[in-house]
PDB file of C-alpha atoms in Angstrom:
ATOM      1  CA  MET A  14     -79.056 -25.752  17.771  1.00 63.00           C
ATOM      2  CA  ASP A  15     -78.394 -25.135  14.096  1.00 70.00           C
ATOM      3  CA  PRO A  16     -81.624 -25.603  12.042  1.00 76.00           C
ATOM      4  CA  ALA A  17     -79.909 -28.061   9.678  1.00 72.00           C
ATOM      5  CA  ILE A  18     -78.675 -30.185  12.600  1.00 79.00           C
ATOM      6  CA  PHE A  19     -82.135 -30.047  14.198  1.00 83.00           C
ATOM      7  CA  LEU A  20     -83.705 -31.215  10.923  1.00 85.00           C
ATOM      8  CA  ILE A  21     -81.222 -34.080  10.635  1.00 85.00           C
ATOM      9  CA  GLN A  22     -81.987 -35.210  14.181  1.00 88.00           C
ATOM     10  CA  CYS A  23     -85.719 -35.053  13.427  1.00 89.00           C
ATOM     11  CA  LEU A  24     -85.211 -37.193  10.329  1.00 90.00           C
ATOM     12  CA  ASN A  25     -83.133 -39.659  12.366  1.00 90.00           C
ATOM     13  CA  ALA A  26     -85.857 -39.817  15.012  1.00 92.00           C
ATOM     14  CA  VAL A  27     -88.578 -40.418  12.411  1.00 93.00           C
ATOM     15  CA  GLN A  28     -86.532 -43.120  10.671  1.00 92.00           C
ATOM     16  CA  TYR A  29     -85.768 -44.873  13.953  1.00 92.00           C
ATOM     17  CA  GLY A  30     -89.368 -44.604  15.109  1.00 93.00           C
ATOM     18  CA  LEU A  31     -90.754 -45.988  11.851  1.00 93.00           C
ATOM     19  CA  LEU A  32     -88.315 -48.907  11.962  1.00 93.00           C
ATOM     20  CA  LEU A  33     -89.334 -49.622  15.547  1.00 93.00           C
ATOM     21  CA  PHE A  34     -92.974 -49.489  14.483  1.00 93.00           C
ATOM     22  CA  LEU A  35     -92.442 -52.214  11.890  1.00 91.00           C
ATOM     23  CA  VAL A  36     -90.928 -54.583  14.421  1.00 91.00           C
ATOM     24  CA  ALA A  37     -93.287 -53.627  17.240  1.00 91.00           C
ATOM     25  CA  SER A  38     -96.409 -53.907  15.065  1.00 88.00           C
ATOM     26  CA  GLY A  39     -95.567 -57.549  14.383  1.00 86.00           C
ATOM     27  CA  LEU A  40     -95.000 -58.090  18.091  1.00 88.00           C
ATOM     28  CA  THR A  41     -98.255 -56.424  19.091  1.00 86.00           C
ATOM     29  CA  LEU A  42    -100.162 -58.562  16.573  1.00 82.00           C
ATOM     30  CA  ILE A  43     -98.709 -61.725  18.085  1.00 83.00           C
ATOM     31  CA  PHE A  44     -98.969 -60.533  21.687  1.00 80.00           C
ATOM     32  CA  GLY A  45    -102.340 -58.821  21.433  1.00 74.00           C
ATOM     33  CA  ILE A  46    -104.159 -61.323  19.214  1.00 76.00           C
ATOM     34  CA  MET A  47    -102.530 -64.653  20.030  1.00 78.00           C
ATOM     35  CA  GLY A  48    -101.766 -63.883  23.671  1.00 79.00           C
ATOM     36  CA  ILE A  49     -98.176 -65.143  23.440  1.00 85.00           C
ATOM     37  CA  ILE A  50     -95.207 -63.415  25.056  1.00 87.00           C
ATOM     38  CA  ASN A  51     -92.785 -63.923  22.190  1.00 90.00           C
ATOM     39  CA  LEU A  52     -89.285 -63.124  23.416  1.00 92.00           C
ATOM     40  CA  ALA A  53     -87.899 -64.552  20.162  1.00 92.00           C
ATOM     41  CA  HIS A  54     -89.370 -61.713  18.096  1.00 93.00           C
ATOM     42  CA  GLY A  55     -86.074 -59.824  18.172  1.00 93.00           C
ATOM     43  CA  ALA A  56     -84.377 -62.901  16.736  1.00 94.00           C
ATOM     44  CA  PHE A  57     -86.561 -62.579  13.640  1.00 95.00           C
ATOM     45  CA  TYR A  58     -85.205 -59.046  13.191  1.00 95.00           C
ATOM     46  CA  MET A  59     -81.696 -60.505  13.388  1.00 95.00           C
ATOM     47  CA  ILE A  60     -82.594 -63.276  10.941  1.00 95.00           C
ATOM     48  CA  GLY A  61     -83.818 -60.698   8.421  1.00 95.00           C
ATOM     49  CA  ALA A  62     -80.544 -58.770   8.679  1.00 95.00           C
ATOM     50  CA  TYR A  63     -78.414 -61.891   8.312  1.00 95.00           C
ATOM     51  CA  MET A  64     -80.465 -63.102   5.369  1.00 94.00           C
ATOM     52  CA  ALA A  65     -79.920 -59.739   3.652  1.00 93.00           C
ATOM     53  CA  PHE A  66     -76.182 -60.229   4.158  1.00 93.00           C
ATOM     54  CA  ALA A  67     -75.977 -63.906   3.188  1.00 91.00           C
ATOM     55  CA  LEU A  68     -78.499 -64.000   0.338  1.00 91.00           C
ATOM     56  CA  GLN A  69     -77.469 -60.902  -1.606  1.00 89.00           C
ATOM     57  CA  PRO A  70     -74.686 -62.631  -3.622  1.00 87.00           C
ATOM     58  CA  VAL A  71     -76.884 -65.701  -4.143  1.00 88.00           C
ATOM     59  CA  VAL A  72     -79.801 -63.619  -5.394  1.00 89.00           C
ATOM     60  CA  ALA A  73     -77.496 -61.625  -7.669  1.00 82.00           C
ATOM     61  CA  GLN A  74     -76.060 -64.828  -9.147  1.00 80.00           C
ATOM     62  CA  TYR A  75     -79.216 -66.858  -9.673  1.00 79.00           C
ATOM     63  CA  LEU A  76     -81.987 -64.273  -9.930  1.00 79.00           C
ATOM     64  CA  GLY A  77     -80.018 -61.390 -11.374  1.00 76.00           C
ATOM     65  CA  GLY A  78     -81.464 -59.023  -8.808  1.00 74.00           C
ATOM     66  CA  GLY A  79     -80.010 -56.535  -6.391  1.00 83.00           C
ATOM     67  CA  PHE A  80     -80.886 -55.356  -2.921  1.00 87.00           C
ATOM     68  CA  VAL A  81     -84.640 -54.948  -3.479  1.00 89.00           C
ATOM     69  CA  VAL A  82     -85.008 -58.497  -4.824  1.00 91.00           C
ATOM     70  CA  THR A  83     -82.915 -59.755  -1.901  1.00 92.00           C
ATOM     71  CA  VAL A  84     -85.246 -58.051   0.578  1.00 93.00           C
ATOM     72  CA  LEU A  85     -88.285 -59.579  -1.151  1.00 93.00           C
ATOM     73  CA  VAL A  86     -86.693 -63.036  -0.948  1.00 94.00           C
ATOM     74  CA  CYS A  87     -85.929 -62.433   2.738  1.00 95.00           C
ATOM     75  CA  VAL A  88     -89.549 -61.494   3.434  1.00 95.00           C
ATOM     76  CA  LEU A  89     -90.839 -64.563   1.580  1.00 96.00           C
ATOM     77  CA  LEU A  90     -88.504 -66.906   3.463  1.00 96.00           C
ATOM     78  CA  ALA A  91     -89.339 -65.220   6.777  1.00 96.00           C
ATOM     79  CA  THR A  92     -93.062 -65.668   6.100  1.00 95.00           C
ATOM     80  CA  LEU A  93     -92.559 -69.375   5.457  1.00 96.00           C
ATOM     81  CA  LEU A  94     -90.400 -69.632   8.575  1.00 96.00           C
ATOM     82  CA  GLY A  95     -93.069 -67.945  10.677  1.00 95.00           C
ATOM     83  CA  TYR A  96     -95.793 -70.230   9.320  1.00 95.00           C
ATOM     84  CA  PHE A  97     -93.673 -73.293  10.146  1.00 95.00           C
ATOM     85  CA  LEU A  98     -92.685 -72.091  13.629  1.00 95.00           C
ATOM     86  CA  GLU A  99     -96.287 -71.402  14.567  1.00 93.00           C
ATOM     87  CA  TRP A 100     -97.277 -74.904  13.457  1.00 92.00           C
ATOM     88  CA  ALA A 101     -94.300 -76.639  15.082  1.00 91.00           C
ATOM     89  CA  PHE A 102     -93.939 -74.697  18.345  1.00 91.00           C
ATOM     90  CA  TYR A 103     -96.200 -71.744  19.052  1.00 90.00           C
ATOM     91  CA  SER A 104     -99.474 -73.585  18.441  1.00 87.00           C
ATOM     92  CA  TYR A 105     -98.824 -75.553  21.642  1.00 87.00           C
ATOM     93  CA  LEU A 106     -98.509 -72.414  23.769  1.00 86.00           C
ATOM     94  CA  TYR A 107    -101.965 -70.856  23.524  1.00 80.00           C
ATOM     95  CA  ASN A 108    -103.339 -72.492  26.653  1.00 79.00           C
ATOM     96  CA  ARG A 109    -100.063 -72.540  28.567  1.00 84.00           C
ATOM     97  CA  GLU A 110     -98.973 -70.228  31.349  1.00 87.00           C
ATOM     98  CA  HIS A 111     -96.907 -67.164  30.494  1.00 84.00           C
ATOM     99  CA  LEU A 112     -93.877 -68.667  32.230  1.00 89.00           C
ATOM    100  CA  GLN A 113     -93.904 -71.596  29.823  1.00 91.00           C
ATOM    101  CA  GLN A 114     -94.225 -69.198  26.886  1.00 91.00           C
ATOM    102  CA  VAL A 115     -91.254 -67.187  28.124  1.00 91.00           C
ATOM    103  CA  LEU A 116     -89.117 -70.284  28.640  1.00 93.00           C
ATOM    104  CA  MET A 117     -89.845 -71.727  25.209  1.00 93.00           C
ATOM    105  CA  THR A 118     -89.396 -68.495  23.290  1.00 94.00           C
ATOM    106  CA  TYR A 119     -86.182 -67.780  25.186  1.00 94.00           C
ATOM    107  CA  GLY A 120     -85.025 -71.254  24.207  1.00 94.00           C
ATOM    108  CA  LEU A 121     -85.698 -70.358  20.582  1.00 94.00           C
ATOM    109  CA  ILE A 122     -83.449 -67.312  20.964  1.00 94.00           C
ATOM    110  CA  LEU A 123     -80.618 -69.604  22.035  1.00 94.00           C
ATOM    111  CA  VAL A 124     -81.293 -71.970  19.133  1.00 94.00           C
ATOM    112  CA  PHE A 125     -81.317 -69.152  16.565  1.00 94.00           C
ATOM    113  CA  GLU A 126     -78.134 -67.630  17.982  1.00 93.00           C
ATOM    114  CA  GLU A 127     -76.350 -70.984  17.857  1.00 94.00           C
ATOM    115  CA  LEU A 128     -77.513 -71.629  14.296  1.00 94.00           C
ATOM    116  CA  ARG A 129     -76.344 -68.148  13.335  1.00 93.00           C
ATOM    117  CA  SER A 130     -72.942 -68.866  14.837  1.00 92.00           C
ATOM    118  CA  ILE A 131     -72.634 -72.189  12.998  1.00 93.00           C
ATOM    119  CA  ILE A 132     -73.821 -70.936   9.605  1.00 91.00           C
ATOM    120  CA  VAL A 133     -72.400 -67.409   9.418  1.00 90.00           C
ATOM    121  CA  GLY A 134     -69.925 -67.123  12.283  1.00 88.00           C
ATOM    122  CA  ASN A 135     -69.498 -64.504  14.979  1.00 90.00           C
ATOM    123  CA  ASP A 136     -67.944 -61.697  12.948  1.00 90.00           C
ATOM    124  CA  VAL A 137     -69.551 -58.334  12.328  1.00 91.00           C
ATOM    125  CA  HIS A 138     -70.675 -57.961   8.725  1.00 91.00           C
ATOM    126  CA  GLY A 139     -71.736 -55.081   6.547  1.00 87.00           C
ATOM    127  CA  VAL A 140     -74.377 -54.941   3.840  1.00 88.00           C
ATOM    128  CA  PRO A 141     -73.558 -52.447   1.078  1.00 89.00           C
ATOM    129  CA  VAL A 142     -76.017 -49.687   0.326  1.00 89.00           C
ATOM    130  CA  PRO A 143     -77.426 -50.029  -3.224  1.00 87.00           C
ATOM    131  CA  SER A 144     -75.592 -47.747  -5.628  1.00 85.00           C
ATOM    132  CA  TRP A 145     -78.802 -45.981  -6.657  1.00 86.00           C
ATOM    133  CA  LEU A 146     -79.433 -45.089  -2.999  1.00 86.00           C
ATOM    134  CA  ALA A 147     -75.865 -44.208  -2.057  1.00 86.00           C
ATOM    135  CA  GLY A 148     -76.177 -40.441  -2.494  1.00 84.00           C
ATOM    136  CA  SER A 149     -77.012 -37.670  -0.048  1.00 86.00           C
ATOM    137  CA  VAL A 150     -79.479 -34.816   0.100  1.00 84.00           C
ATOM    138  CA  GLN A 151     -78.084 -31.358   0.805  1.00 80.00           C
ATOM    139  CA  LEU A 152     -79.398 -29.771   4.004  1.00 74.00           C
ATOM    140  CA  GLY A 153     -78.045 -26.291   4.523  1.00 68.00           C
ATOM    141  CA  ASP A 154     -74.608 -25.182   3.389  1.00 69.00           C
ATOM    142  CA  VAL A 155     -72.489 -28.046   4.727  1.00 68.00           C
ATOM    143  CA  MET A 156     -74.879 -30.697   6.079  1.00 76.00           C
ATOM    144  CA  THR A 157     -76.104 -33.676   4.057  1.00 81.00           C
ATOM    145  CA  TYR A 158     -78.461 -36.567   4.787  1.00 84.00           C
ATOM    146  CA  PRO A 159     -78.145 -40.087   3.308  1.00 89.00           C
ATOM    147  CA  VAL A 160     -80.738 -40.975   0.698  1.00 91.00           C
ATOM    148  CA  TYR A 161     -80.862 -44.536   1.998  1.00 91.00           C
ATOM    149  CA  ARG A 162     -82.187 -43.390   5.379  1.00 91.00           C
ATOM    150  CA  LEU A 163     -84.992 -41.565   3.580  1.00 91.00           C
ATOM    151  CA  PHE A 164     -85.611 -44.779   1.637  1.00 92.00           C
ATOM    152  CA  ILE A 165     -85.963 -46.697   4.920  1.00 92.00           C
ATOM    153  CA  SER A 166     -88.523 -44.195   6.178  1.00 92.00           C
ATOM    154  CA  ALA A 167     -90.466 -44.333   2.909  1.00 93.00           C
ATOM    155  CA  MET A 168     -90.542 -48.152   2.923  1.00 92.00           C
ATOM    156  CA  CYS A 169     -91.719 -48.227   6.528  1.00 92.00           C
ATOM    157  CA  ILE A 170     -94.529 -45.787   5.702  1.00 92.00           C
ATOM    158  CA  VAL A 171     -95.600 -47.836   2.664  1.00 93.00           C
ATOM    159  CA  VAL A 172     -95.635 -51.093   4.621  1.00 91.00           C
ATOM    160  CA  GLY A 173     -97.421 -49.418   7.536  1.00 89.00           C
ATOM    161  CA  LEU A 174    -100.147 -48.053   5.249  1.00 92.00           C
ATOM    162  CA  LEU A 175    -100.490 -51.432   3.551  1.00 92.00           C
ATOM    163  CA  MET A 176    -100.873 -53.127   6.925  1.00 88.00           C
ATOM    164  CA  PHE A 177    -103.458 -50.550   7.999  1.00 87.00           C
ATOM    165  CA  TRP A 178    -105.400 -51.162   4.768  1.00 91.00           C
ATOM    166  CA  VAL A 179    -105.316 -54.933   5.256  1.00 88.00           C
ATOM    167  CA  LEU A 180    -106.510 -54.669   8.853  1.00 84.00           C
ATOM    168  CA  THR A 181    -109.327 -52.194   8.157  1.00 85.00           C
ATOM    169  CA  ARG A 182    -110.468 -52.888   4.591  1.00 87.00           C
ATOM    170  CA  THR A 183    -110.092 -56.614   3.914  1.00 88.00           C
ATOM    171  CA  ARG A 184    -111.803 -59.812   5.032  1.00 86.00           C
ATOM    172  CA  LEU A 185    -108.532 -61.054   6.528  1.00 83.00           C
ATOM    173  CA  GLY A 186    -108.251 -57.885   8.600  1.00 82.00           C
ATOM    174  CA  MET A 187    -111.838 -58.272   9.754  1.00 83.00           C
ATOM    175  CA  MET A 188    -111.116 -61.828  10.921  1.00 81.00           C
ATOM    176  CA  ILE A 189    -107.917 -60.725  12.668  1.00 79.00           C
ATOM    177  CA  ARG A 190    -109.731 -57.951  14.533  1.00 74.00           C
ATOM    178  CA  ALA A 191    -112.568 -60.299  15.433  1.00 73.00           C
ATOM    179  CA  GLY A 192    -110.100 -62.928  16.617  1.00 69.00           C
ATOM    180  CA  ALA A 193    -108.452 -60.388  18.863  1.00 66.00           C
ATOM    181  CA  SER A 194    -111.802 -59.505  20.441  1.00 66.00           C
ATOM    182  CA  ASN A 195    -113.381 -62.959  20.768  1.00 69.00           C
ATOM    183  CA  ARG A 196    -111.568 -65.958  19.333  1.00 69.00           C
ATOM    184  CA  GLU A 197    -114.235 -68.429  20.546  1.00 71.00           C
ATOM    185  CA  MET A 198    -116.953 -66.569  18.656  1.00 72.00           C
ATOM    186  CA  ILE A 199    -115.181 -66.549  15.274  1.00 73.00           C
ATOM    187  CA  ASN A 200    -114.256 -70.205  15.775  1.00 71.00           C
ATOM    188  CA  SER A 201    -117.949 -70.991  16.270  1.00 75.00           C
ATOM    189  CA  LEU A 202    -118.713 -69.128  13.006  1.00 72.00           C
ATOM    190  CA  GLY A 203    -116.689 -71.674  11.066  1.00 74.00           C
ATOM    191  CA  ILE A 204    -113.456 -69.706  10.704  1.00 78.00           C
ATOM    192  CA  ASP A 205    -110.342 -71.819  11.186  1.00 80.00           C
ATOM    193  CA  ILE A 206    -108.760 -70.011  14.116  1.00 80.00           C
ATOM    194  CA  ASN A 207    -105.592 -72.119  13.946  1.00 82.00           C
ATOM    195  CA  ARG A 208    -104.984 -71.166  10.314  1.00 86.00           C
ATOM    196  CA  LEU A 209    -105.731 -67.527  11.125  1.00 86.00           C
ATOM    197  CA  PHE A 210    -103.185 -67.557  13.936  1.00 86.00           C
ATOM    198  CA  ARG A 211    -100.560 -69.043  11.625  1.00 90.00           C
ATOM    199  CA  ILE A 212    -101.166 -66.258   9.128  1.00 91.00           C
ATOM    200  CA  VAL A 213    -100.939 -63.606  11.859  1.00 89.00           C
ATOM    201  CA  PHE A 214     -97.733 -65.085  13.210  1.00 93.00           C
ATOM    202  CA  ALA A 215     -96.213 -65.334   9.729  1.00 94.00           C
ATOM    203  CA  ILE A 216     -97.070 -61.664   9.108  1.00 92.00           C
ATOM    204  CA  GLY A 217     -95.440 -60.685  12.406  1.00 92.00           C
ATOM    205  CA  VAL A 218     -92.248 -62.588  11.564  1.00 94.00           C
ATOM    206  CA  ALA A 219     -92.184 -61.102   8.054  1.00 94.00           C
ATOM    207  CA  LEU A 220     -92.486 -57.546   9.428  1.00 93.00           C
ATOM    208  CA  ALA A 221     -89.581 -58.080  11.834  1.00 94.00           C
ATOM    209  CA  ALA A 222     -87.413 -59.682   9.152  1.00 95.00           C
ATOM    210  CA  PHE A 223     -88.224 -56.904   6.679  1.00 95.00           C
ATOM    211  CA  ALA A 224     -87.172 -54.301   9.252  1.00 94.00           C
ATOM    212  CA  GLY A 225     -83.924 -56.163   9.887  1.00 94.00           C
ATOM    213  CA  ALA A 226     -83.175 -56.527   6.179  1.00 94.00           C
ATOM    214  CA  ILE A 227     -83.626 -52.853   5.292  1.00 94.00           C
ATOM    215  CA  ALA A 228     -81.804 -51.717   8.450  1.00 93.00           C
ATOM    216  CA  ALA A 229     -78.774 -53.927   7.777  1.00 92.00           C
ATOM    217  CA  PRO A 230     -76.900 -51.432   5.535  1.00 92.00           C
ATOM    218  CA  VAL A 231     -77.005 -48.702   8.205  1.00 90.00           C
ATOM    219  CA  SER A 232     -76.708 -50.733  11.418  1.00 86.00           C
ATOM    220  CA  SER A 233     -74.370 -53.535  10.231  1.00 86.00           C
ATOM    221  CA  VAL A 234     -75.032 -57.197  11.007  1.00 92.00           C
ATOM    222  CA  TYR A 235     -73.685 -58.610  14.267  1.00 92.00           C
ATOM    223  CA  PRO A 236     -74.380 -61.347  16.846  1.00 91.00           C
ATOM    224  CA  GLY A 237     -77.116 -60.592  19.358  1.00 88.00           C
ATOM    225  CA  MET A 238     -78.476 -57.637  17.422  1.00 90.00           C
ATOM    226  CA  GLY A 239     -82.037 -58.734  18.137  1.00 89.00           C
ATOM    227  CA  ASN A 240     -81.660 -58.649  21.923  1.00 88.00           C
ATOM    228  CA  ALA A 241     -81.731 -54.861  22.279  1.00 83.00           C
ATOM    229  CA  VAL A 242     -84.522 -54.604  19.699  1.00 90.00           C
ATOM    230  CA  ILE A 243     -86.902 -56.913  21.569  1.00 90.00           C
ATOM    231  CA  ILE A 244     -86.528 -54.911  24.793  1.00 90.00           C
ATOM    232  CA  ILE A 245     -87.343 -51.583  23.174  1.00 92.00           C
ATOM    233  CA  CYS A 246     -90.172 -53.166  21.158  1.00 91.00           C
ATOM    234  CA  PHE A 247     -91.842 -54.438  24.319  1.00 90.00           C
ATOM    235  CA  VAL A 248     -91.556 -50.878  25.638  1.00 92.00           C
ATOM    236  CA  VAL A 249     -93.318 -49.633  22.490  1.00 92.00           C
ATOM    237  CA  VAL A 250     -96.064 -52.260  22.793  1.00 90.00           C
ATOM    238  CA  VAL A 251     -96.672 -51.480  26.466  1.00 90.00           C
ATOM    239  CA  ILE A 252     -96.725 -47.710  25.911  1.00 92.00           C
ATOM    240  CA  GLY A 253     -99.017 -47.942  22.896  1.00 90.00           C
ATOM    241  CA  GLY A 254    -101.398 -50.469  24.425  1.00 87.00           C
ATOM    242  CA  ILE A 255    -101.252 -54.214  23.903  1.00 80.00           C
ATOM    243  CA  GLY A 256    -102.832 -55.189  20.585  1.00 77.00           C
ATOM    244  CA  SER A 257    -103.184 -51.631  19.248  1.00 82.00           C
ATOM    245  CA  ILE A 258    -101.459 -50.937  15.934  1.00 85.00           C
ATOM    246  CA  LYS A 259    -102.309 -47.234  16.206  1.00 87.00           C
ATOM    247  CA  GLY A 260    -100.833 -47.182  19.689  1.00 88.00           C
ATOM    248  CA  ALA A 261     -97.695 -48.976  18.496  1.00 90.00           C
ATOM    249  CA  PHE A 262     -97.167 -46.313  15.825  1.00 92.00           C
ATOM    250  CA  LEU A 263     -97.562 -43.375  18.208  1.00 94.00           C
ATOM    251  CA  ALA A 264     -95.418 -45.043  20.875  1.00 93.00           C
ATOM    252  CA  ALA A 265     -92.678 -45.894  18.368  1.00 94.00           C
ATOM    253  CA  MET A 266     -92.504 -42.278  17.216  1.00 94.00           C
ATOM    254  CA  LEU A 267     -92.383 -41.032  20.810  1.00 94.00           C
ATOM    255  CA  VAL A 268     -89.578 -43.478  21.630  1.00 94.00           C
ATOM    256  CA  GLY A 269     -87.736 -42.484  18.452  1.00 93.00           C
ATOM    257  CA  PHE A 270     -87.751 -38.784  19.330  1.00 93.00           C
ATOM    258  CA  VAL A 271     -86.997 -39.279  23.033  1.00 92.00           C
ATOM    259  CA  ASP A 272     -84.073 -41.607  22.312  1.00 91.00           C
ATOM    260  CA  THR A 273     -82.619 -39.542  19.454  1.00 90.00           C
ATOM    261  CA  PHE A 274     -82.798 -36.153  21.139  1.00 89.00           C
ATOM    262  CA  GLY A 275     -81.876 -37.681  24.484  1.00 88.00           C
ATOM    263  CA  GLN A 276     -78.563 -38.785  22.999  1.00 86.00           C
ATOM    264  CA  VAL A 277     -78.004 -35.236  21.714  1.00 81.00           C
ATOM    265  CA  PHE A 278     -78.937 -33.209  24.787  1.00 83.00           C
ATOM    266  CA  PHE A 279     -78.549 -35.700  27.665  1.00 83.00           C
ATOM    267  CA  PRO A 280     -76.075 -38.359  26.495  1.00 81.00           C
ATOM    268  CA  ALA A 281     -75.323 -39.558  30.030  1.00 80.00           C
ATOM    269  CA  ALA A 282     -79.004 -40.242  30.749  1.00 80.00           C
ATOM    270  CA  ALA A 283     -80.104 -41.263  27.253  1.00 77.00           C
ATOM    271  CA  GLY A 284     -80.169 -44.958  28.175  1.00 80.00           C
ATOM    272  CA  VAL A 285     -82.918 -44.508  30.774  1.00 89.00           C
ATOM    273  CA  MET A 286     -85.020 -41.748  29.211  1.00 91.00           C
ATOM    274  CA  VAL A 287     -87.153 -44.164  27.187  1.00 91.00           C
ATOM    275  CA  TYR A 288     -87.956 -46.157  30.317  1.00 90.00           C
ATOM    276  CA  LEU A 289     -88.772 -42.978  32.215  1.00 92.00           C
ATOM    277  CA  LEU A 290     -91.166 -42.114  29.386  1.00 90.00           C
ATOM    278  CA  MET A 291     -92.820 -45.520  29.750  1.00 92.00           C
ATOM    279  CA  ALA A 292     -93.119 -45.136  33.511  1.00 91.00           C
ATOM    280  CA  ALA A 293     -94.632 -41.652  33.180  1.00 91.00           C
ATOM    281  CA  ILE A 294     -97.235 -42.783  30.628  1.00 91.00           C
ATOM    282  CA  LEU A 295     -98.199 -45.920  32.563  1.00 90.00           C
ATOM    283  CA  LEU A 296     -98.552 -43.853  35.722  1.00 91.00           C
ATOM    284  CA  PHE A 297    -101.494 -41.985  34.162  1.00 88.00           C
ATOM    285  CA  LYS A 298    -102.668 -44.591  31.616  1.00 88.00           C
ATOM    286  CA  PRO A 299    -101.891 -48.090  32.933  1.00 85.00           C
ATOM    287  CA  GLU A 300    -103.503 -49.704  29.860  1.00 85.00           C
ATOM    288  CA  GLY A 301    -101.284 -47.736  27.471  1.00 84.00           C
ATOM    289  CA  LEU A 302    -102.122 -44.896  25.115  1.00 84.00           C
ATOM    290  CA  PHE A 303    -104.840 -46.831  23.286  1.00 81.00           C
ATOM    291  CA  LYS A 304    -107.004 -49.721  24.293  1.00 70.00           C
ATOM    292  CA  HIS A 305    -107.258 -52.560  21.786  1.00 60.00           C
TER     293      HIS A 305
END
């Protein structure tokens, strides 16, 4: 393989893995800390992408901003949506069986898809790449790589580091980690566990929506785009270890490289290689790469 092509595939794998990490980290927070199997998490990724498409002209008209301001507005609205959904729906699921959680969150997928169809329609849409990120970086004599894909990777790294800092260096992170270990204990210490769960859920929704918004210019915006994402994100969470952010990062990067290079070298089997990776890891480490 030509070195320039190999480098491009590595960059694609890193970008895909980092994007998966953003979505999967929100899922592992909700799954690992709140104990809820949230099948609707992929829908939040879709909502972020559709908001980036629908809100960009509105933001440009009323706020005078471009793509970055649109993404910030999307994240803010997604955070508020997550806070409301936890209060209105998810707060009733903590002591329910997993089957009831699956049924309700699957029902939310149907609701979000129907609302998307009513509000935006069923067409495929594109989100333009910002003009200041529309260039390419020269790799070798004839190969180039889009600047926007490097921007996606950089944003994912920044958000990932910020999340790591919040979880390890702040009081909120301390409460989240304690809640994941023993929610009854922190409740007895006077910490409002319900409010903490709403914050965690809102953060998880915001991460998924942010990933969808920044991915929209390269993946387009189309109906059902969250369905494939939620499947691969559950794979990442299971491989990394339920509730482990560090495990989610490592698993997302592994999935990114296996999927990207699988499509290059083994295109006929690329669709199953990620699942074979999961099966191989769980065979030797049933709890995932890292315990929570």
